[in-house]
Amino acid sequence: MTVILGQMFTGVSIGAVLLLIALGLSLTFGQMNVINMAHGEFIMAGAYTTYVLQKSIAGAGISLIVALPVAFLVSGALGALLEWLLIRRLYLRPLDTLLVTWGVSLMLQQLARDIFGAPNVQTRAPDLLTGNITVIGGDDPLTFANSRLFILGLAIAAVVALSLTLRLTPLGRRIRAVVQNRDLAEVSGISTGPVDRTAFFIGSGLAGVAGVALTLVGPIGPTMGTNVIIDAFLVIVVGGIGQLKGSVIVAFVLGVLQSVLEYSTTVSVAKVLVLVAIVAFLQWRPQGLYTLRTRSLV
Amino acid sequence: MAGAAALAAVVALSACGAKTDAGGTSDKAAQADVSGDTVKVGLLNSLSGTMAISEVTVRDSLKLAIEEINASGGVLGKKIKPISEDGASDWPTFAEKAQKLIKEDRVAATFGCWTSASRKAVKPVFEKNKSLLFYPVQYEGLEESPYIFYTGATTNQQIVPALDYLKSQGRKKIYLVGSDYVFPRTANKEIKAYAKANGMTVLGEDYAPLGSTEFSTIANKVKASKADAVFNTLNGDSNVAFFKEYKSAGLTAKTMPVVSVSIAEEEVKSIGSQYLAGQLTAWNYYQTTPGAANTKFVKAYKAKYGQDKPTSDPMEAAYTSVYLWKAMVEKAKSFDPEKVKAASDGITFDAPEGKVTVDGASQHIYKTARIGKIGSDGLIKQVWDSGKPIKPDPYLKGYDWASGLS
């Protein structure tokens, strides 16, 4: 019984990681239709920010707390710069954004290699997060890892913050307007350039936050972005492009599916089965779980 | 687009084929260039790519040995001139560079390679050209080549002693965790055969893709299995994620120790000793191994490359391999590979790990097995050793339980 509960928690925690890495992408790919292959490298930038802060600020706990906003700003700034330099010229050419941002992602990887060296590095998690809490005691205890609970909390906080921003703020209304019908938004007096850039800043900043979370799970290296970017795209595509709700549901469903299959088979087999399930699902619903209904003609 | 790629691939393939043919038409032994007052040797390591983290330390260690030998007069009156090539963590590149070292540079011997894949890629090149490779890393066994000297441990000098140690500690229910490629799969086949014959139970076996960093389910499975110990053949960075998750799951070296066969001092330093303190490793050498030869080696290495650089088993095996080659050449009074091979049996050297002897028949060496415990200072302390060097047995012929393996 505790084994099942433990695996459920594992599934939810894998889902939380998936959600964090996909959340920023759901804004830039989902809402703005930009296939940003460099999103993984923004995650990497967040992770390296944590590493640098930990080296310069003593105390793993404080540096982790400081890293969250700083990584958001660093990755966000990188994203805004990329948008301003390249992407704004390519809004109507999604396939070109794929090629251009892929090039940028390779450049960022090499840059990281030059700055931090080819070998991967690690951060030290604060002592509070290396332990676990016992949910059910006894002979067969059920324990939840503190770092995983922290990541889950972070994912929930990020989703709430993003969804409130999109729903309630003037900026959010403008972003949604631009997404639903760019031309109509523009003739209504919305200056789309700054809106795009701000949206890109937020989406990339969220990648930075995901990077901070990933330092609690594994090593930090130049290629860590390429390891997670596919999962992030899967979550967005299956969830329905542009649908925050879809991303949230799909991230947790995939996480639980992955952990259940891993437990009953092996890691490699589970990965294959999850991909098969995704392919089958997309045959049935090519548009993903949720779709955006607009009055737009395109 | 696809057509162009296919065309390019065909051109590249035929180019490769042509090159190999050119190299292979002369079936006579590669002639080392020893005309001057120097003798060239090849250093073939990954200086870039994913394996660079480990292989650069091996290259550094080889250079140290060469410098020391040159300072004391060289080999047969000639100074050694190392030619360093980058295998770039890419197996075809290894084969190409091996060919270049033998044919163009006309080296007398080559030292290097790390992964089994790179060794398998260069093996035919050395065999075809009848040139010597000294390979410094522990491996999965079940291999012999007339032109390779294996100076790292084979299975019966590392994995079997590690299992003997677990058995002697009464830890009989084990769980296997490894990366999904040739070394862990072969090693685990051997471990399962050993367990069956020795009254041990293998409770589970899990492989993670190379480079995988999601280990929560594996940690849960290991925890639920209530095993006595975990045998870990994970490679590289996966160890970081695995040990972080292991600790988060509340598993410790006290409740369920992990024996690792690919974590040495360098890796402990990068994973972080807070995750590893108390866990076990199996090797033939640690930086803390006692003895004058090791004190001298550690001191020389740190003086040359930095006080914070640890020494490790593959580095020591690489360092030793240069001295073994020197002793063979001096006994043969020739750089000719055939004569060097013929002189190899019984060659000994007071290595940092202790006295090692070359077994001419298998071209492996006698090595002492050592189980170590990782300390909170990042160094590994020996808790058990085999007492004397163990005769290499790459095909495990001396063990009944291994008769079905190949």
XYZ file of C-alpha atoms in Angstrom:
704
model
C 0.000 0.000 0.000
C 2.721 2.458 0.973
C 4.509 1.439 -2.200
C 1.531 2.565 -4.264
C 1.212 5.820 -2.348
C 4.959 6.374 -2.683
C 4.766 5.864 -6.423
C 1.791 8.218 -6.678
C 3.871 10.876 -4.982
C 6.776 10.118 -7.318
C 4.439 10.512 -10.281
C 3.159 13.831 -9.000
C 6.712 15.027 -8.369
C 7.847 14.023 -11.880
C 4.762 15.890 -13.104
C 5.774 18.957 -11.128
C 9.213 18.962 -12.750
C 7.616 18.510 -16.198
C 5.201 21.328 -15.503
C 7.947 23.697 -14.398
C 10.048 23.087 -17.500
C 6.990 23.334 -19.776
C 5.316 26.327 -18.171
C 7.461 29.040 -19.735
C 7.257 27.280 -23.053
C 3.463 27.234 -22.873
C 3.619 31.004 -22.978
C 6.202 31.425 -25.760
C 5.238 28.424 -27.919
C 1.639 28.058 -26.894
C 0.542 31.648 -26.803
C 2.955 33.252 -29.222
C 3.540 30.393 -31.655
C 7.321 30.657 -31.449
C 9.132 27.304 -31.480
C 11.902 28.307 -29.122
C 14.534 25.562 -29.140
C 16.683 27.725 -26.844
C 14.153 27.356 -24.037
C 16.210 24.472 -22.623
C 19.263 26.719 -22.517
C 17.296 29.323 -20.550
C 16.655 26.522 -18.041
C 20.399 25.869 -18.050
C 21.043 29.585 -17.458
C 18.817 29.421 -14.381
C 20.685 26.388 -13.086
C 24.093 27.992 -13.596
C 22.794 31.148 -11.901
C 22.061 29.027 -8.831
C 25.564 27.576 -9.042
C 27.222 30.990 -9.303
C 25.166 32.421 -6.449
C 26.019 29.475 -4.249
C 29.701 29.992 -4.938
C 29.498 33.691 -4.091
C 26.940 33.623 -1.258
C 27.714 31.319 1.621
C 24.792 29.141 2.718
C 22.871 26.851 0.423
C 19.500 27.897 1.839
C 19.895 31.625 1.311
C 21.469 31.226 -2.116
C 18.572 29.028 -3.250
C 16.012 31.630 -2.152
C 18.002 34.418 -3.794
C 18.474 32.316 -6.918
C 14.731 32.114 -7.647
C 14.188 35.806 -8.493
C 17.712 36.283 -9.889
C 17.391 33.295 -12.231
C 13.995 34.619 -13.331
C 15.604 37.950 -14.229
C 18.689 36.450 -15.895
C 16.784 34.002 -18.093
C 14.042 36.547 -18.694
C 16.590 39.082 -19.893
C 18.179 36.490 -22.187
C 14.734 35.729 -23.586
C 13.842 39.371 -24.119
C 17.182 39.926 -25.844
C 16.614 36.960 -28.134
C 13.132 38.231 -28.950
C 14.408 41.717 -29.712
C 17.401 40.579 -31.760
C 15.893 37.768 -33.805
C 12.461 36.442 -33.076
C 10.448 39.634 -33.651
C 11.518 39.461 -37.277
C 10.079 35.968 -37.610
C 6.637 36.001 -35.983
C 4.854 34.778 -39.054
C 7.439 32.101 -39.855
C 7.297 29.470 -37.061
C 9.620 27.026 -38.846
C 12.277 29.691 -39.174
C 12.048 30.413 -35.467
C 12.837 26.728 -34.933
C 16.057 26.917 -36.963
C 17.172 30.262 -35.609
C 16.575 29.389 -31.967
C 18.219 26.005 -32.451
C 21.323 27.839 -33.604
C 21.079 30.102 -30.591
C 20.736 27.077 -28.326
C 23.972 25.571 -29.703
C 25.740 28.886 -29.206
C 24.515 29.163 -25.624
C 25.695 25.612 -24.900
C 29.147 26.423 -26.207
C 29.169 29.654 -24.227
C 28.361 27.722 -21.041
C 31.147 25.268 -21.871
C 33.609 28.121 -22.303
C 32.581 29.855 -19.088
C 32.002 26.927 -16.743
C 33.999 24.151 -18.423
C 32.768 20.971 -20.125
C 32.372 18.833 -16.971
C 29.051 19.136 -15.184
C 28.856 20.842 -11.808
C 26.643 20.434 -8.758
C 25.077 22.667 -6.183
C 24.661 21.742 -2.569
C 21.020 21.572 -1.533
C 20.146 23.234 1.781
C 20.108 20.680 4.604
C 16.386 21.229 5.060
C 15.752 19.944 1.541
C 18.006 16.861 1.553
C 15.861 14.991 4.087
C 12.332 13.677 3.950
C 9.175 13.751 6.016
C 7.447 10.631 7.220
C 3.790 10.563 6.250
C 3.020 7.085 7.527
C 5.377 5.559 10.070
C 5.774 1.930 11.081
C 7.616 -0.971 9.485
C 6.907 0.123 5.978
C 7.157 3.896 6.232
C 5.878 6.248 3.569
C 8.221 9.189 3.163
C 8.111 12.218 0.917
C 11.399 13.821 -0.138
C 11.555 17.451 0.964
C 13.211 18.591 -2.267
C 10.333 17.085 -4.256
C 7.764 18.815 -2.048
C 9.614 22.079 -2.592
C 9.523 21.602 -6.375
C 5.818 20.762 -6.218
C 5.153 23.939 -4.234
C 7.231 25.939 -6.697
C 5.297 24.522 -9.673
C 1.952 25.341 -8.068
C 3.107 28.858 -7.199
C 4.359 29.428 -10.754
C 1.103 28.221 -12.328
C -1.000 30.387 -10.018
C 1.184 33.443 -10.644
C 1.142 32.962 -14.421
C -2.565 32.341 -14.614
C -3.377 35.342 -12.419
C -1.129 37.503 -14.558
C -2.841 36.374 -17.744
C -6.360 36.709 -16.309
C -6.315 39.747 -14.119
C -3.646 42.209 -15.180
C -3.833 44.677 -18.059
C -0.674 43.053 -19.460
C -2.371 39.655 -19.375
C -5.384 41.007 -21.229
C -3.124 42.502 -23.865
C -1.191 39.242 -24.280
C -4.407 37.288 -24.709
C -5.691 39.816 -27.206
C -2.508 39.610 -29.284
C -2.620 35.827 -29.207
C -6.223 35.618 -30.285
C -5.958 38.084 -33.133
C -2.793 40.026 -33.674
C -4.166 42.368 -36.348
C -7.324 43.189 -34.468
C -5.310 43.825 -31.299
C -3.081 46.187 -33.168
C -5.934 48.192 -34.677
C -7.492 48.368 -31.203
C -4.468 50.343 -30.120
C -2.315 47.625 -28.527
C 1.328 48.085 -29.368
C 2.223 44.443 -30.016
C 6.021 44.802 -29.934
C 6.357 45.545 -26.201
C 3.643 42.983 -25.401
C 5.545 40.274 -27.262
C 8.772 41.179 -25.539
C 7.209 41.188 -22.081
C 5.524 37.843 -22.712
C 8.831 36.442 -23.870
C 10.520 37.851 -20.792
C 8.025 36.104 -18.494
C 8.144 32.784 -20.368
C 11.938 32.694 -20.407
C 12.070 33.821 -16.778
C 9.936 30.830 -15.828
C 12.523 28.627 -17.561
C 15.106 30.141 -15.221
C 12.971 29.198 -12.218
C 12.718 25.656 -13.592
C 16.523 25.629 -13.820
C 16.784 26.462 -10.125
C 14.466 23.554 -9.323
C 16.452 21.130 -11.495
C 19.632 21.799 -9.485
C 17.899 19.975 -6.623
C 17.421 16.877 -8.764
C 20.557 16.360 -10.844
C 23.775 17.777 -12.247
C 24.155 21.125 -14.028
C 25.819 20.970 -17.429
C 25.951 22.616 -20.840
C 23.636 20.025 -22.385
C 21.031 19.811 -19.612
C 18.643 21.910 -21.695
C 18.550 19.447 -24.580
C 17.669 16.696 -22.102
C 14.461 18.408 -20.989
C 13.300 20.368 -24.032
C 11.572 17.403 -25.718
C 9.552 16.639 -22.591
C 8.515 20.267 -22.421
C 7.287 20.275 -26.029
C 5.410 17.005 -25.438
C 3.513 18.514 -22.522
C 2.520 21.579 -24.528
C 1.495 19.714 -27.673
C -0.525 17.075 -25.838
C -2.083 19.650 -23.560
C -3.255 21.743 -26.454
C -1.212 24.619 -27.763
C -1.831 27.804 -25.856
C -3.732 26.133 -23.041
C -2.310 26.540 -19.569
C -4.974 24.224 -18.135
C -4.032 21.530 -20.664
C -0.330 21.774 -19.775
C -1.067 21.399 -16.076
C -3.251 18.327 -16.509
C -0.967 16.661 -19.051
C 2.194 17.249 -16.997
C 0.711 15.435 -14.003
C -0.894 12.666 -16.073
C 2.400 11.996 -17.894
C 4.309 12.087 -14.592
C 2.031 9.526 -12.962
C 1.922 7.371 -16.116
C 5.717 7.420 -16.324
C 6.168 6.449 -12.667
C 3.563 3.673 -12.776
C 5.107 2.193 -15.935
C 8.645 2.565 -14.589
C 7.650 0.688 -11.487
C 6.138 -2.211 -13.356
C 8.667 -2.323 -16.218
C 11.997 -0.521 -16.615
C 12.919 3.101 -17.170
C 13.692 2.623 -20.859
C 10.544 0.608 -21.559
C 8.431 3.140 -19.652
C 9.785 5.963 -21.804
C 8.859 4.080 -24.962
C 5.366 3.241 -23.671
C 4.709 6.866 -22.702
C 5.701 7.989 -26.191
C 3.456 5.340 -27.752
C 0.581 6.563 -25.575
C 1.226 10.127 -26.704
C 1.282 9.168 -30.384
C -1.968 7.255 -29.957
C -3.568 10.175 -28.133
C -2.553 12.622 -30.851
C -4.104 10.358 -33.492
C -7.346 10.649 -31.619
C -7.044 14.338 -30.750
C -4.463 16.002 -33.020
C -5.282 19.391 -31.542
C -4.380 18.231 -28.029
C -6.464 18.054 -24.889
C -7.792 21.594 -25.054
C -8.052 23.995 -27.951
C -8.442 27.703 -28.117
C -11.710 28.862 -29.658
C -11.372 32.241 -31.292
C -13.233 34.321 -33.775
C -10.035 34.751 -35.685
C -10.087 33.728 -39.310
C -6.651 32.104 -39.198
C 17.749 17.625 -48.640
C 17.539 13.965 -47.605
C 19.133 12.969 -50.892
C 22.021 15.324 -50.330
C 22.551 13.941 -46.844
C 22.544 10.383 -48.150
C 24.995 11.347 -50.859
C 27.274 12.993 -48.340
C 27.097 9.874 -46.173
C 28.053 7.642 -49.110
C 30.979 9.880 -49.995
C 32.129 9.935 -46.379
C 31.838 6.146 -46.120
C 33.769 5.462 -49.279
C 36.421 7.922 -48.151
C 36.734 6.031 -44.869
C 36.947 2.738 -46.709
C 39.694 4.015 -48.951
C 41.663 5.232 -45.982
C 41.413 1.917 -44.139
C 42.488 0.023 -47.258
C 45.481 2.243 -47.731
C 46.442 1.543 -44.154
C 45.769 -2.145 -44.357
C 47.433 -3.140 -47.629
C 50.794 -3.561 -45.951
C 50.247 -6.389 -43.517
C 53.739 -6.172 -42.107
C 54.381 -4.778 -38.663
C 54.243 -1.022 -38.236
C 57.770 0.268 -38.024
C 58.316 2.641 -35.141
C 60.525 5.574 -35.989
C 63.535 5.255 -33.668
C 66.173 6.727 -35.941
C 66.839 9.883 -33.893
C 67.577 10.286 -30.227
C 63.870 10.238 -29.356
C 61.169 7.592 -29.480
C 57.600 8.654 -30.117
C 54.617 7.269 -28.208
C 50.940 8.040 -28.792
C 48.557 9.351 -26.146
C 45.009 8.694 -27.293
C 42.391 10.201 -24.954
C 39.145 12.150 -25.187
C 40.186 15.728 -24.563
C 36.749 17.010 -25.536
C 33.198 15.704 -25.300
C 31.391 13.883 -22.552
C 34.327 11.677 -21.487
C 36.835 14.535 -21.258
C 36.214 14.963 -17.532
C 37.758 11.535 -16.883
C 40.178 11.084 -19.746
C 42.052 14.371 -19.394
C 43.244 13.208 -15.967
C 44.564 10.017 -17.571
C 46.427 12.014 -20.214
C 47.953 14.216 -17.481
C 49.049 11.166 -15.568
C 50.649 9.611 -18.691
C 52.567 12.835 -19.297
C 53.822 12.800 -15.718
C 55.243 9.284 -16.127
C 56.901 10.231 -19.428
C 58.505 13.310 -17.867
C 59.831 11.279 -14.959
C 61.295 8.643 -17.268
C 62.893 11.294 -19.481
C 64.398 13.006 -16.424
C 66.036 9.738 -15.425
C 67.566 9.122 -18.855
C 64.717 7.845 -21.042
C 64.303 4.381 -22.540
C 67.245 2.601 -24.183
C 69.047 5.933 -24.199
C 66.239 7.688 -26.070
C 63.950 10.415 -24.729
C 60.222 9.700 -25.023
C 58.293 12.171 -27.167
C 54.537 12.003 -26.550
C 52.158 12.728 -29.448
C 48.766 13.552 -27.946
C 45.592 12.981 -29.979
C 41.991 13.831 -29.097
C 39.530 10.959 -29.517
C 36.741 13.477 -28.825
C 34.493 10.922 -27.053
C 33.655 9.608 -30.508
C 34.540 6.007 -31.365
C 35.205 6.389 -35.132
C 37.492 9.312 -34.291
C 39.422 7.034 -31.931
C 39.989 4.538 -34.740
C 41.049 7.269 -37.142
C 43.486 8.820 -34.661
C 44.945 5.419 -33.786
C 45.633 4.868 -37.494
C 47.278 8.300 -37.710
C 49.516 7.666 -34.685
C 50.698 4.329 -36.036
C 51.085 5.198 -39.716
C 52.069 8.865 -39.819
C 53.746 9.437 -36.472
C 55.150 5.900 -36.369
C 54.853 5.663 -32.599
C 56.434 2.763 -30.713
C 53.336 2.265 -28.541
C 50.057 4.006 -27.744
C 48.510 4.642 -24.335
C 44.851 5.476 -23.716
C 41.138 4.871 -24.393
C 38.574 4.699 -21.610
C 35.147 3.411 -22.636
C 34.741 -0.143 -23.844
C 33.265 1.284 -27.028
C 36.436 3.233 -27.834
C 38.594 0.202 -27.065
C 36.495 -2.011 -29.341
C 36.789 0.625 -32.086
C 40.608 0.776 -32.044
C 41.226 -2.940 -31.414
C 41.198 -3.949 -35.109
C 43.460 -1.007 -36.010
C 46.153 -2.069 -33.538
C 45.793 -5.735 -34.507
C 46.015 -5.049 -38.238
C 49.082 -2.841 -37.884
C 50.662 -5.041 -35.214
C 51.172 -2.067 -32.937
C 50.728 -1.947 -29.150
C 47.987 -0.293 -27.086
C 48.163 0.056 -23.301
C 44.605 0.339 -21.936
C 44.340 1.762 -18.395
C 40.720 1.327 -17.259
C 38.826 -1.415 -15.450
C 36.437 -3.157 -17.827
C 33.894 -5.950 -18.148
C 36.350 -8.696 -19.073
C 35.658 -11.421 -21.646
C 38.270 -10.017 -24.035
C 41.908 -10.556 -24.991
C 43.896 -9.104 -27.850
C 47.477 -9.920 -28.839
C 48.203 -6.208 -29.303
C 46.539 -4.761 -26.190
C 47.977 -4.713 -22.682
C 45.165 -4.294 -20.135
C 46.554 -2.472 -17.101
C 43.206 -1.775 -15.395
C 41.279 -4.440 -13.511
C 39.426 -7.232 -15.200
C 36.274 -8.688 -13.606
C 37.954 -11.071 -11.173
C 40.097 -8.236 -9.806
C 37.228 -5.836 -9.070
C 33.654 -7.092 -9.329
C 34.190 -10.590 -7.943
C 36.137 -9.320 -4.892
C 33.397 -6.721 -4.298
C 30.819 -9.527 -4.243
C 33.050 -11.615 -1.977
C 33.219 -8.651 0.378
C 29.426 -8.202 0.467
C 29.001 -11.918 1.117
C 31.523 -11.826 3.963
C 29.560 -8.956 5.503
C 26.403 -11.059 5.430
C 24.771 -8.874 2.791
C 23.110 -11.454 0.608
C 20.105 -9.692 -0.896
C 21.361 -7.277 -3.510
C 19.794 -4.861 -5.961
C 21.467 -3.960 -9.269
C 21.349 -0.441 -10.679
C 23.245 0.456 -13.832
C 23.433 2.582 -16.958
C 21.939 1.012 -20.047
C 24.966 -0.030 -22.118
C 27.544 -2.763 -22.525
C 29.559 -2.560 -19.296
C 26.692 -2.670 -16.728
C 24.730 -5.264 -18.696
C 27.742 -7.588 -18.965
C 28.812 -6.956 -15.368
C 25.302 -7.691 -14.083
C 25.176 -10.941 -16.041
C 28.330 -11.951 -14.193
C 26.949 -10.745 -10.848
C 23.765 -12.771 -11.290
C 25.765 -15.897 -12.104
C 27.904 -15.317 -9.013
C 24.857 -14.719 -6.814
C 23.178 -17.906 -7.974
C 26.230 -19.978 -7.099
C 26.889 -18.265 -3.766
C 23.491 -18.265 -2.113
C 22.856 -14.610 -2.774
C 19.593 -13.217 -4.131
C 19.301 -10.526 -6.762
C 16.076 -8.740 -5.825
C 15.922 -6.458 -8.807
C 17.807 -5.042 -11.740
C 17.248 -1.590 -13.177
C 18.920 0.278 -15.998
C 18.656 3.991 -16.680
C 19.562 5.502 -20.054
C 23.076 7.021 -20.080
C 22.820 10.584 -18.830
C 19.405 10.034 -17.216
C 18.690 12.200 -14.187
C 15.285 10.962 -13.047
C 15.837 8.353 -10.342
C 12.870 8.723 -7.995
C 11.185 5.516 -9.130
C 14.400 3.513 -9.013
C 15.034 4.825 -5.497
C 11.483 3.787 -4.521
C 11.955 0.321 -5.996
C 15.276 -0.120 -4.232
C 13.744 1.035 -0.965
C 10.714 -1.240 -1.276
C 12.919 -4.239 -2.108
C 14.455 -4.147 1.405
C 17.760 -5.298 -0.085
C 20.939 -5.582 2.009
C 23.052 -3.698 -0.500
C 22.979 -2.050 -3.919
C 25.519 -2.856 -6.636
C 25.932 0.293 -8.710
C 27.293 0.282 -12.259
C 25.914 3.710 -13.220
C 28.297 5.847 -15.207
C 29.038 9.528 -15.095
C 26.528 12.162 -14.092
C 23.658 9.774 -13.484
C 25.401 9.023 -10.212
C 24.737 12.590 -9.035
C 20.988 12.281 -9.537
C 20.940 8.730 -8.179
C 22.713 9.549 -4.926
C 20.677 12.724 -4.378
C 17.487 10.687 -4.744
C 18.900 7.886 -2.604
C 19.482 10.282 0.245
C 16.087 11.963 -0.217
C 14.403 8.558 0.012
C 15.943 8.192 3.449
C 18.345 5.439 2.427
C 21.819 5.587 3.957
C 25.116 3.769 3.856
C 24.154 2.233 7.225
C 20.767 0.844 6.216
C 21.611 -0.133 2.642
C 25.179 0.465 1.427
C 25.873 1.051 -2.256
C 28.957 -0.528 -3.829
C 30.066 1.448 -6.887
C 32.603 0.375 -9.484
C 32.885 3.587 -11.497
C 33.140 6.269 -8.818
C 36.725 7.247 -8.034
C 38.181 10.274 -6.232
C 37.601 12.624 -9.182
C 33.911 11.664 -9.359
C 33.467 11.874 -5.560
C 34.755 15.416 -5.761
C 32.221 16.398 -8.410
C 29.217 14.512 -6.963
C 29.821 15.886 -3.480
C 30.989 13.847 -0.506
C 27.869 14.822 1.489
C 25.886 12.438 -0.715
C 28.498 9.701 -0.748
C 30.037 9.574 2.714
C 30.022 6.021 4.030
C 29.288 4.367 0.674
C 31.596 1.687 -0.732
C 33.717 1.488 -3.880
C 35.733 -1.314 -5.474
C 39.050 -0.494 -7.164
C 42.719 -1.485 -7.085
C 44.069 1.875 -5.994
C 43.042 4.880 -3.888
C 44.863 8.140 -3.291
C 45.202 6.972 0.319
C 46.811 3.609 -0.550
C 49.898 3.357 1.694
C 53.431 2.953 0.364
C 56.420 5.027 -0.670
C 55.697 4.635 -4.389
C 52.228 6.149 -3.927
C 53.452 8.992 -1.708
C 55.880 9.912 -4.462
C 53.215 9.612 -7.193
C 50.608 11.720 -5.345
C 53.196 14.370 -4.473
C 54.500 14.582 -8.039
C 51.001 14.714 -9.533
C 49.813 17.464 -7.204
C 53.024 19.461 -7.701
C 52.488 19.376 -11.465
C 48.711 19.783 -11.750
C 47.496 21.439 -8.526
C 47.138 20.588 -4.851
C 43.367 20.165 -5.110
C 43.592 17.497 -7.841
C 42.962 13.983 -6.547
C 44.616 10.892 -7.993
C 42.458 7.924 -8.962
C 42.622 4.310 -10.089
C 42.579 4.803 -13.886
C 45.207 7.543 -13.560
C 47.412 5.243 -11.536
C 46.970 2.400 -14.031
C 47.915 4.762 -16.863
C 51.003 6.005 -15.015
C 52.031 2.416 -14.279
C 51.502 1.339 -17.890
C 54.242 3.669 -19.159
C 56.727 2.210 -16.674
C 55.686 -1.330 -17.604
C 56.277 -0.569 -21.285
C 59.695 0.886 -20.422
C 60.623 -2.266 -18.478
C 59.461 -4.503 -21.344
C 61.434 -2.497 -23.912
C 64.557 -2.620 -21.772
C 64.216 -6.379 -21.277
C 63.671 -6.874 -25.021
C 66.427 -4.363 -25.865
C 64.156 -3.302 -28.712
C 61.107 -1.166 -29.504
C 59.762 -3.807 -31.860
C 56.214 -4.720 -30.703
C 56.735 -8.459 -31.240
C 59.927 -8.483 -29.173
C 58.326 -6.278 -26.509
C 55.386 -8.691 -26.267
C 57.707 -11.670 -26.037
C 59.572 -10.008 -23.162
C 56.457 -8.997 -21.248
C 55.798 -12.087 -19.129
C 56.877 -11.604 -15.523
C 57.778 -7.926 -15.827
C 57.169 -6.258 -12.469
C 56.945 -2.677 -11.285
C 56.603 -1.120 -7.839
C 53.483 0.818 -8.752
C 51.646 3.269 -6.505
C 49.054 0.524 -5.941
C 51.812 -1.910 -4.891
C 53.796 -4.437 -6.836
C 52.220 -5.388 -10.161
C 53.317 -8.193 -12.493
C 52.526 -8.700 -16.162
C 50.849 -11.972 -17.111
C 52.305 -12.582 -20.568
C 49.640 -15.100 -21.545
C 46.609 -12.832 -21.140
C 48.496 -9.501 -21.347
C 46.628 -8.360 -18.246
C 48.400 -7.661 -14.967
C 48.288 -9.065 -11.438
C 46.513 -6.477 -9.265
C 45.472 -6.215 -5.630
C 41.717 -5.717 -5.155
C 40.656 -3.077 -2.668
C 37.273 -2.161 -1.185
C 37.112 1.405 0.070
C 34.739 3.553 2.060
C 34.135 7.142 0.954
C 34.912 9.639 3.700
C 33.330 13.025 4.321
C 36.630 14.607 3.194
C 36.063 13.167 -0.296
C 38.907 10.670 -0.003
C 38.410 6.922 -0.065
C 39.733 4.788 2.795
C 40.477 1.148 2.266
C 38.396 -1.225 4.417
C 39.513 -4.510 2.850
C 42.117 -5.767 0.384
C 42.894 -9.097 -1.216
C 46.264 -9.273 0.583
C 48.179 -10.165 -2.546
C 47.881 -9.362 -6.235
C 45.215 -11.474 -7.956
C 46.051 -13.353 -11.170
C 44.027 -11.834 -14.037
C 41.282 -14.098 -15.370
C 39.445 -12.117 -18.054
C 37.237 -15.046 -19.122
C 36.569 -16.112 -15.499
C 37.819 -19.601 -16.354
C 38.713 -20.200 -12.720
C 35.085 -19.925 -11.586
C 32.579 -22.726 -12.121
C 29.614 -20.364 -11.950
C 30.935 -18.389 -14.892
C 31.000 -21.341 -17.286
C 27.856 -20.205 -19.139
C 29.106 -16.670 -19.747
C 30.803 -15.555 -22.899
